[in-house]
PDB file of C-alpha atoms in Angstrom:
ATOM      1  CA  ALA A1440     114.811  -1.131  19.662  1.00  0.00           C
ATOM      2  CA  GLN A1441     115.650   1.884  17.818  1.00  0.00           C
ATOM      3  CA  SER A1442     117.949   4.791  18.393  1.00  0.00           C
ATOM      4  CA  VAL A1443     119.045   7.793  16.436  1.00  0.00           C
ATOM      5  CA  ALA A1444     122.851   9.236  16.876  1.00  0.00           C
ATOM      6  CA  GLN A1445     124.454  12.651  16.439  1.00  0.00           C
ATOM      7  CA  PRO A1446     128.118  12.400  16.650  1.00  0.00           C
ATOM      8  CA  GLU A1447     129.008  15.980  16.974  1.00  0.00           C
ATOM      9  CA  ASP A1448     127.955  17.804  20.212  1.00  0.00           C
ATOM     10  CA  GLN A1449     128.600  21.076  18.954  1.00  0.00           C
ATOM     11  CA  VAL A1450     128.828  22.394  15.166  1.00  0.00           C
ATOM     12  CA  ASN A1451     130.730  26.016  13.911  1.00  0.00           C
ATOM     13  CA  VAL A1452     130.440  28.139  10.607  1.00  0.00           C
ATOM     14  CA  ALA A1453     130.957  30.388   8.938  1.00  0.00           C
ATOM     15  CA  GLU A1454     128.057  32.470   7.974  1.00  0.00           C
ATOM     16  CA  GLY A1455     127.579  31.852   4.665  1.00  0.00           C
ATOM     17  CA  ASN A1456     129.307  28.293   3.895  1.00  0.00           C
ATOM     18  CA  PRO A1457     127.624  25.185   4.099  1.00  0.00           C
ATOM     19  CA  LEU A1458     126.489  23.273   6.782  1.00  0.00           C
ATOM     20  CA  THR A1459     126.078  19.320   8.008  1.00  0.00           C
ATOM     21  CA  VAL A1460     124.542  17.811  10.717  1.00  0.00           C
ATOM     22  CA  LYS A1461     125.563  14.790  10.754  1.00  0.00           C
ATOM     23  CA  CYS A1462     122.884  11.689  12.104  1.00  0.00           C
ATOM     24  CA  THR A1463     122.656   8.028  11.913  1.00  0.00           C
ATOM     25  CA  TYR A1464     120.189   5.578  12.711  1.00  0.00           C
ATOM     26  CA  SER A1465     119.249   2.612  13.801  1.00  0.00           C
ATOM     27  CA  VAL A1466     116.112   0.943  13.211  1.00  0.00           C
ATOM     28  CA  SER A1467     113.961  -2.168  12.680  1.00  0.00           C
ATOM     29  CA  GLY A1468     111.788  -2.395   9.323  1.00  0.00           C
ATOM     30  CA  ASN A1469     111.506   1.082   6.903  1.00  0.00           C
ATOM     31  CA  PRO A1470     111.936   3.936   9.385  1.00  0.00           C
ATOM     32  CA  TYR A1471     110.360   7.617   9.003  1.00  0.00           C
ATOM     33  CA  LEU A1472     113.043  10.232   9.645  1.00  0.00           C
ATOM     34  CA  PHE A1473     112.770  13.795  11.369  1.00  0.00           C
ATOM     35  CA  TRP A1474     114.600  16.867  12.500  1.00  0.00           C
ATOM     36  CA  TYR A1475     113.944  19.058  14.500  1.00  0.00           C
ATOM     37  CA  VAL A1476     115.091  23.102  16.035  1.00  0.00           C
ATOM     38  CA  GLN A1477     115.003  24.199  19.124  1.00  0.00           C
ATOM     39  CA  TYR A1478     115.436  27.763  19.654  1.00  0.00           C
ATOM     40  CA  PRO A1479     116.482  28.925  23.253  1.00  0.00           C
ATOM     41  CA  ASN A1480     113.860  28.905  25.592  1.00  0.00           C
ATOM     42  CA  ARG A1481     111.654  27.154  23.198  1.00  0.00           C
ATOM     43  CA  GLY A1482     109.440  23.846  21.275  1.00  0.00           C
ATOM     44  CA  LEU A1483     110.610  21.800  18.943  1.00  0.00           C
ATOM     45  CA  GLN A1484     110.439  22.921  15.510  1.00  0.00           C
ATOM     46  CA  PHE A1485     109.811  20.985  12.771  1.00  0.00           C
ATOM     47  CA  LEU A1486     112.281  21.362  10.016  1.00  0.00           C
ATOM     48  CA  LEU A1487     111.657  18.785   7.038  1.00  0.00           C
ATOM     49  CA  LYS A1488     110.914  14.563   7.052  1.00  0.00           C
ATOM     50  CA  TYR A1489     111.672  11.543   4.832  1.00  0.00           C
ATOM     51  CA  ILE A1490     108.791   8.819   4.960  1.00  0.00           C
ATOM     52  CA  THR A1491     109.340   7.303   1.360  1.00  0.00           C
ATOM     53  CA  GLY A1492     111.024   8.124  -2.171  1.00  0.00           C
ATOM     54  CA  ASP A1493     113.354  10.953  -3.190  1.00  0.00           C
ATOM     55  CA  ASN A1494     116.036  10.611  -0.783  1.00  0.00           C
ATOM     56  CA  LEU A1495     116.879  13.842  -1.133  1.00  0.00           C
ATOM     57  CA  VAL A1496     114.352  15.795   1.024  1.00  0.00           C
ATOM     58  CA  LYS A1497     113.904  19.540   1.372  1.00  0.00           C
ATOM     59  CA  GLY A1498     112.147  21.528   4.440  1.00  0.00           C
ATOM     60  CA  SER A1499     112.038  24.701   5.736  1.00  0.00           C
ATOM     61  CA  TYR A1500     114.125  27.986   5.362  1.00  0.00           C
ATOM     62  CA  GLY A1501     116.318  26.059   3.498  1.00  0.00           C
ATOM     63  CA  PHE A1502     117.692  22.734   4.975  1.00  0.00           C
ATOM     64  CA  GLU A1503     117.715  20.170   3.005  1.00  0.00           C
ATOM     65  CA  ALA A1504     118.648  15.993   4.217  1.00  0.00           C
ATOM     66  CA  GLU A1505     120.058  12.874   2.422  1.00  0.00           C
ATOM     67  CA  PHE A1506     118.673   9.712   2.976  1.00  0.00           C
ATOM     68  CA  ASN A1507     120.973   6.845   2.856  1.00  0.00           C
ATOM     69  CA  LYS A1508     119.937   3.401   3.300  1.00  0.00           C
ATOM     70  CA  SER A1509     123.147   1.961   3.210  1.00  0.00           C
ATOM     71  CA  GLN A1510     124.715   4.019   5.458  1.00  0.00           C
ATOM     72  CA  THR A1511     121.845   4.487   8.029  1.00  0.00           C
ATOM     73  CA  SER A1512     122.176   8.407   7.911  1.00  0.00           C
ATOM     74  CA  PHE A1513     119.776  10.876   7.388  1.00  0.00           C
ATOM     75  CA  HIS A1514     122.452  14.355   7.123  1.00  0.00           C
ATOM     76  CA  LEU A1515     120.510  18.118   7.662  1.00  0.00           C
ATOM     77  CA  LYS A1516     122.412  20.750   5.021  1.00  0.00           C
ATOM     78  CA  LYS A1517     122.196  23.801   3.656  1.00  0.00           C
ATOM     79  CA  PRO A1518     124.309  24.899   1.019  1.00  0.00           C
ATOM     80  CA  SER A1519     124.593  28.744   2.597  1.00  0.00           C
ATOM     81  CA  ALA A1520     124.770  29.383   6.642  1.00  0.00           C
ATOM     82  CA  LEU A1521     122.581  31.800   8.571  1.00  0.00           C
ATOM     83  CA  VAL A1522     123.523  33.815  11.863  1.00  0.00           C
ATOM     84  CA  SER A1523     119.445  33.274  12.888  1.00  0.00           C
ATOM     85  CA  ASP A1524     120.428  29.518  12.579  1.00  0.00           C
ATOM     86  CA  SER A1525     122.477  29.403  15.073  1.00  0.00           C
ATOM     87  CA  ALA A1526     119.980  26.737  17.147  1.00  0.00           C
ATOM     88  CA  LEU A1527     120.053  22.450  18.653  1.00  0.00           C
ATOM     89  CA  TYR A1528     119.086  20.770  16.143  1.00  0.00           C
ATOM     90  CA  PHE A1529     117.265  17.189  16.723  1.00  0.00           C
ATOM     91  CA  CYS A1530     117.121  13.845  14.316  1.00  0.00           C
ATOM     92  CA  ALA A1531     114.374  11.884  15.294  1.00  0.00           C
ATOM     93  CA  VAL A1532     113.372   8.288  14.024  1.00  0.00           C
ATOM     94  CA  LYS A1533     110.142   6.515  14.558  1.00  0.00           C
ATOM     95  CA  THR A1534     108.409   3.384  12.366  1.00  0.00           C
ATOM     96  CA  GLY A1535     105.119   1.471  12.414  1.00  0.00           C
ATOM     97  CA  GLY A1536     102.944   0.956  15.333  1.00  0.00           C
ATOM     98  CA  GLY A1537     102.395   4.523  17.230  1.00  0.00           C
ATOM     99  CA  ASN A1538     103.772   7.895  17.009  1.00  0.00           C
ATOM    100  CA  LYS A1539     106.385   7.698  19.175  1.00  0.00           C
ATOM    101  CA  LEU A1540     109.559   9.589  18.243  1.00  0.00           C
ATOM    102  CA  THR A1541     113.436   8.012  19.899  1.00  0.00           C
ATOM    103  CA  PHE A1542     115.117  11.893  19.000  1.00  0.00           C
ATOM    104  CA  GLY A1543     119.025  12.413  19.280  1.00  0.00           C
ATOM    105  CA  THR A1544     121.100  13.621  21.671  1.00  0.00           C
ATOM    106  CA  GLY A1545     121.162  17.502  19.426  1.00  0.00           C
ATOM    107  CA  THR A1546     123.970  18.948  17.695  1.00  0.00           C
ATOM    108  CA  GLN A1547     124.387  23.301  18.763  1.00  0.00           C
ATOM    109  CA  LEU A1548     124.534  25.494  15.667  1.00  0.00           C
ATOM    110  CA  LYS A1549     126.697  27.666  15.189  1.00  0.00           C
ATOM    111  CA  VAL A1550     127.234  30.384  12.876  1.00  0.00           C
ATOM    112  CA  GLU A1551     129.418  33.025  13.100  1.00  0.00           C
ATOM    113  CA  LEU A1552     130.174  36.168  11.102  1.00  0.00           C
TER     114      LEU A1552
ATOM    115  CA  LYS B 415      95.524  27.804  12.822  1.00  0.00           C
ATOM    116  CA  ALA B 416      96.312  28.413  16.509  1.00  0.00           C
ATOM    117  CA  GLY B 417      99.823  26.256  17.053  1.00  0.00           C
ATOM    118  CA  VAL B 418      99.673  23.374  19.802  1.00  0.00           C
ATOM    119  CA  THR B 419      99.981  25.257  23.943  1.00  0.00           C
ATOM    120  CA  GLN B 420     100.954  24.369  27.318  1.00  0.00           C
ATOM    121  CA  THR B 421      99.659  25.980  30.019  1.00  0.00           C
ATOM    122  CA  PRO B 422     101.492  26.745  32.766  1.00  0.00           C
ATOM    123  CA  ARG B 423     104.978  27.955  31.047  1.00  0.00           C
ATOM    124  CA  TYR B 424     106.962  27.462  34.175  1.00  0.00           C
ATOM    125  CA  LEU B 425     105.443  25.677  37.399  1.00  0.00           C
ATOM    126  CA  ILE B 426     107.499  25.335  40.982  1.00  0.00           C
ATOM    127  CA  LYS B 427     106.889  22.581  43.135  1.00  0.00           C
ATOM    128  CA  THR B 428     108.748  21.108  46.630  1.00  0.00           C
ATOM    129  CA  ARG B 429     109.021  17.639  46.263  1.00  0.00           C
ATOM    130  CA  GLY B 430     106.839  15.650  47.781  1.00  0.00           C
ATOM    131  CA  GLN B 431     103.350  17.752  45.261  1.00  0.00           C
ATOM    132  CA  GLN B 432     101.966  16.743  42.582  1.00  0.00           C
ATOM    133  CA  VAL B 433     101.361  18.775  39.666  1.00  0.00           C
ATOM    134  CA  THR B 434      99.343  19.407  36.734  1.00  0.00           C
ATOM    135  CA  LEU B 435     100.005  19.613  32.948  1.00  0.00           C
ATOM    136  CA  SER B 436      97.491  20.872  30.369  1.00  0.00           C
ATOM    137  CA  CYS B 437      97.940  20.424  26.857  1.00  0.00           C
ATOM    138  CA  SER B 438      95.841  21.442  23.381  1.00  0.00           C
ATOM    139  CA  PRO B 439      96.605  20.128  20.454  1.00  0.00           C
ATOM    140  CA  ILE B 440      96.631  21.510  17.061  1.00  0.00           C
ATOM    141  CA  SER B 441      92.662  22.438  15.577  1.00  0.00           C
ATOM    142  CA  GLY B 442      91.811  18.276  14.091  1.00  0.00           C
ATOM    143  CA  HIS B 443      94.747  16.837  15.023  1.00  0.00           C
ATOM    144  CA  ARG B 444      93.392  13.758  17.542  1.00  0.00           C
ATOM    145  CA  SER B 445      97.044  12.424  18.719  1.00  0.00           C
ATOM    146  CA  VAL B 446      98.678  13.546  21.474  1.00  0.00           C
ATOM    147  CA  SER B 447     102.206  12.594  23.045  1.00  0.00           C
ATOM    148  CA  TRP B 448     103.814  13.853  26.511  1.00  0.00           C
ATOM    149  CA  TYR B 449     107.566  13.980  25.894  1.00  0.00           C
ATOM    150  CA  GLN B 450     110.359  15.255  29.121  1.00  0.00           C
ATOM    151  CA  GLN B 451     113.257  17.090  28.130  1.00  0.00           C
ATOM    152  CA  THR B 452     116.772  17.078  30.879  1.00  0.00           C
ATOM    153  CA  PRO B 453     120.381  17.659  30.481  1.00  0.00           C
ATOM    154  CA  GLY B 454     121.555  14.743  31.421  1.00  0.00           C
ATOM    155  CA  GLN B 455     118.476  12.239  29.399  1.00  0.00           C
ATOM    156  CA  GLY B 456     117.772  14.643  26.451  1.00  0.00           C
ATOM    157  CA  LEU B 457     114.005  14.321  25.486  1.00  0.00           C
ATOM    158  CA  GLN B 458     112.449  11.171  26.601  1.00  0.00           C
ATOM    159  CA  PHE B 459     108.689  10.149  25.153  1.00  0.00           C
ATOM    160  CA  LEU B 460     107.075  10.193  28.158  1.00  0.00           C
ATOM    161  CA  PHE B 461     103.121   8.804  26.258  1.00  0.00           C
ATOM    162  CA  GLU B 462     101.196   9.037  23.876  1.00  0.00           C
ATOM    163  CA  TYR B 463      96.706   9.425  23.673  1.00  0.00           C
ATOM    164  CA  PHE B 464      94.739   9.008  20.781  1.00  0.00           C
ATOM    165  CA  SER B 465      90.465   9.391  20.772  1.00  0.00           C
ATOM    166  CA  GLU B 466      91.826   9.792  24.720  1.00  0.00           C
ATOM    167  CA  THR B 467      93.000   6.137  24.653  1.00  0.00           C
ATOM    168  CA  GLN B 468      96.205   6.044  25.905  1.00  0.00           C
ATOM    169  CA  ARG B 469      98.323   4.045  23.180  1.00  0.00           C
ATOM    170  CA  ASN B 470     102.563   3.715  24.241  1.00  0.00           C
ATOM    171  CA  LYS B 471     104.016   4.246  26.425  1.00  0.00           C
ATOM    172  CA  GLY B 472     107.637   5.095  27.782  1.00  0.00           C
ATOM    173  CA  ASN B 473     109.574   4.000  30.422  1.00  0.00           C
ATOM    174  CA  PHE B 474     108.352   5.690  33.156  1.00  0.00           C
ATOM    175  CA  PRO B 475     106.827   5.074  36.578  1.00  0.00           C
ATOM    176  CA  GLY B 476     103.744   4.644  37.483  1.00  0.00           C
ATOM    177  CA  ARG B 477     103.960   8.642  39.032  1.00  0.00           C
ATOM    178  CA  PHE B 478     103.628   9.409  35.866  1.00  0.00           C
ATOM    179  CA  SER B 479     100.149   9.577  34.218  1.00  0.00           C
ATOM    180  CA  GLY B 480      98.161  11.390  31.592  1.00  0.00           C
ATOM    181  CA  ARG B 481      94.247  11.410  29.826  1.00  0.00           C
ATOM    182  CA  GLN B 482      93.350  12.581  27.159  1.00  0.00           C
ATOM    183  CA  PHE B 483      89.754  14.164  26.813  1.00  0.00           C
ATOM    184  CA  SER B 484      86.905  13.967  23.712  1.00  0.00           C
ATOM    185  CA  ASN B 485      88.211  17.309  22.282  1.00  0.00           C
ATOM    186  CA  SER B 486      91.302  15.497  22.267  1.00  0.00           C
ATOM    187  CA  ARG B 487      93.382  17.990  25.138  1.00  0.00           C
ATOM    188  CA  SER B 488      95.655  16.343  27.141  1.00  0.00           C
ATOM    189  CA  GLU B 489      96.734  15.941  31.140  1.00  0.00           C
ATOM    190  CA  MET B 490      99.960  14.826  32.273  1.00  0.00           C
ATOM    191  CA  ASN B 491     100.130  14.245  36.588  1.00  0.00           C
ATOM    192  CA  VAL B 492     103.216  13.901  38.519  1.00  0.00           C
ATOM    193  CA  SER B 493     102.734  12.824  41.733  1.00  0.00           C
ATOM    194  CA  THR B 494     104.955  12.718  44.487  1.00  0.00           C
ATOM    195  CA  LEU B 495     107.278  14.633  42.665  1.00  0.00           C
ATOM    196  CA  GLU B 496     111.830  14.077  43.373  1.00  0.00           C
ATOM    197  CA  LEU B 497     113.964  16.926  42.030  1.00  0.00           C
ATOM    198  CA  GLY B 498     114.503  14.847  39.287  1.00  0.00           C
ATOM    199  CA  ASP B 499     111.492  15.435  37.564  1.00  0.00           C
ATOM    200  CA  SER B 500     112.526  18.779  37.115  1.00  0.00           C
ATOM    201  CA  ALA B 501     112.872  19.354  33.169  1.00  0.00           C
ATOM    202  CA  LEU B 502     110.679  20.987  30.990  1.00  0.00           C
ATOM    203  CA  TYR B 503     107.670  18.987  29.660  1.00  0.00           C
ATOM    204  CA  LEU B 504     106.991  18.938  25.667  1.00  0.00           C
ATOM    205  CA  CYS B 505     103.223  18.597  24.091  1.00  0.00           C
ATOM    206  CA  ALA B 506     103.240  17.634  20.613  1.00  0.00           C
ATOM    207  CA  SER B 507     100.395  17.015  18.371  1.00  0.00           C
ATOM    208  CA  SER B 508      99.762  14.954  15.049  1.00  0.00           C
ATOM    209  CA  TYR B 509      96.652  14.030  12.341  1.00  0.00           C
ATOM    210  CA  ARG B 510      96.349  10.223  13.095  1.00  0.00           C
ATOM    211  CA  THR B 511      94.066   8.532  11.871  1.00  0.00           C
ATOM    212  CA  SER B 512      93.553   5.007  13.473  1.00  0.00           C
ATOM    213  CA  GLY B 513      96.151   2.724  11.500  1.00  0.00           C
ATOM    214  CA  SER B 514      99.317   1.162  13.254  1.00  0.00           C
ATOM    215  CA  ASN B 515     101.677   2.980  11.109  1.00  0.00           C
ATOM    216  CA  SER B 516     101.855   6.274  11.651  1.00  0.00           C
ATOM    217  CA  GLN B 517     103.939   8.511   8.877  1.00  0.00           C
ATOM    218  CA  GLU B 518     102.072  12.259   9.940  1.00  0.00           C
ATOM    219  CA  THR B 519     104.941  15.149  11.841  1.00  0.00           C
ATOM    220  CA  GLN B 520     104.091  15.604  15.317  1.00  0.00           C
ATOM    221  CA  TYR B 521     104.007  19.596  16.394  1.00  0.00           C
ATOM    222  CA  PHE B 522     105.036  20.780  19.504  1.00  0.00           C
ATOM    223  CA  GLY B 523     103.816  23.250  22.218  1.00  0.00           C
ATOM    224  CA  PRO B 524     106.850  25.911  23.469  1.00  0.00           C
ATOM    225  CA  GLY B 525     107.097  23.776  27.112  1.00  0.00           C
ATOM    226  CA  THR B 526     106.370  24.003  30.626  1.00  0.00           C
ATOM    227  CA  ARG B 527     109.277  23.845  32.272  1.00  0.00           C
ATOM    228  CA  LEU B 528     108.831  22.297  35.785  1.00  0.00           C
ATOM    229  CA  LEU B 529     111.769  23.240  38.704  1.00  0.00           C
ATOM    230  CA  VAL B 530     111.476  21.143  42.242  1.00  0.00           C
ATOM    231  CA  LEU B 531     112.896  22.413  44.803  1.00  0.00           C
TER     232      LEU B 531
END
């Protein structure tokens, strides 16, 4: 069975500071890893994904994530946070054999002035 | 391209009723998946349809069903509604090939918020 853990329910960051939202995963086989963001009363918006290749993945709105196979992690990062980045962030994983995404519990990011 | 659309956006039903939710995927996308989002259980996979066939199913009771039409539009149905079915139901589409491995990104619609009273 595949699973994803987001150990922090909430992350608080000052605007202009770097941010990290943590994600670890457990799968058998090669993982396909995704980050999505959800704003209030909205659906999920795709940020980036890791399939294979370069461990550093760049995505939308200045976000990036680093795949670390030995630590089974896929942390989301941004060099300089904006207040508008405040939202709920989900890490998700799937493996071969279908389109089922397994999501983490989500991390609420709050960026303050 | 237009994104994934879901109708209706909001719905109020009473226990015991049934409900049908609709999803139109991004043009050209052939796979449609459904997810349930609740504060207690988070995001949970319901089922996936590809080429009018259910390809994968999550751990939900038989009251939850779905179908896909030849134009890739999908509907999900919940019969005999329970209070616990109150949730945000999200539809996602992807351009999936017929192979068993799927690396494509799923793009989500805005969801249908269902309240069961």
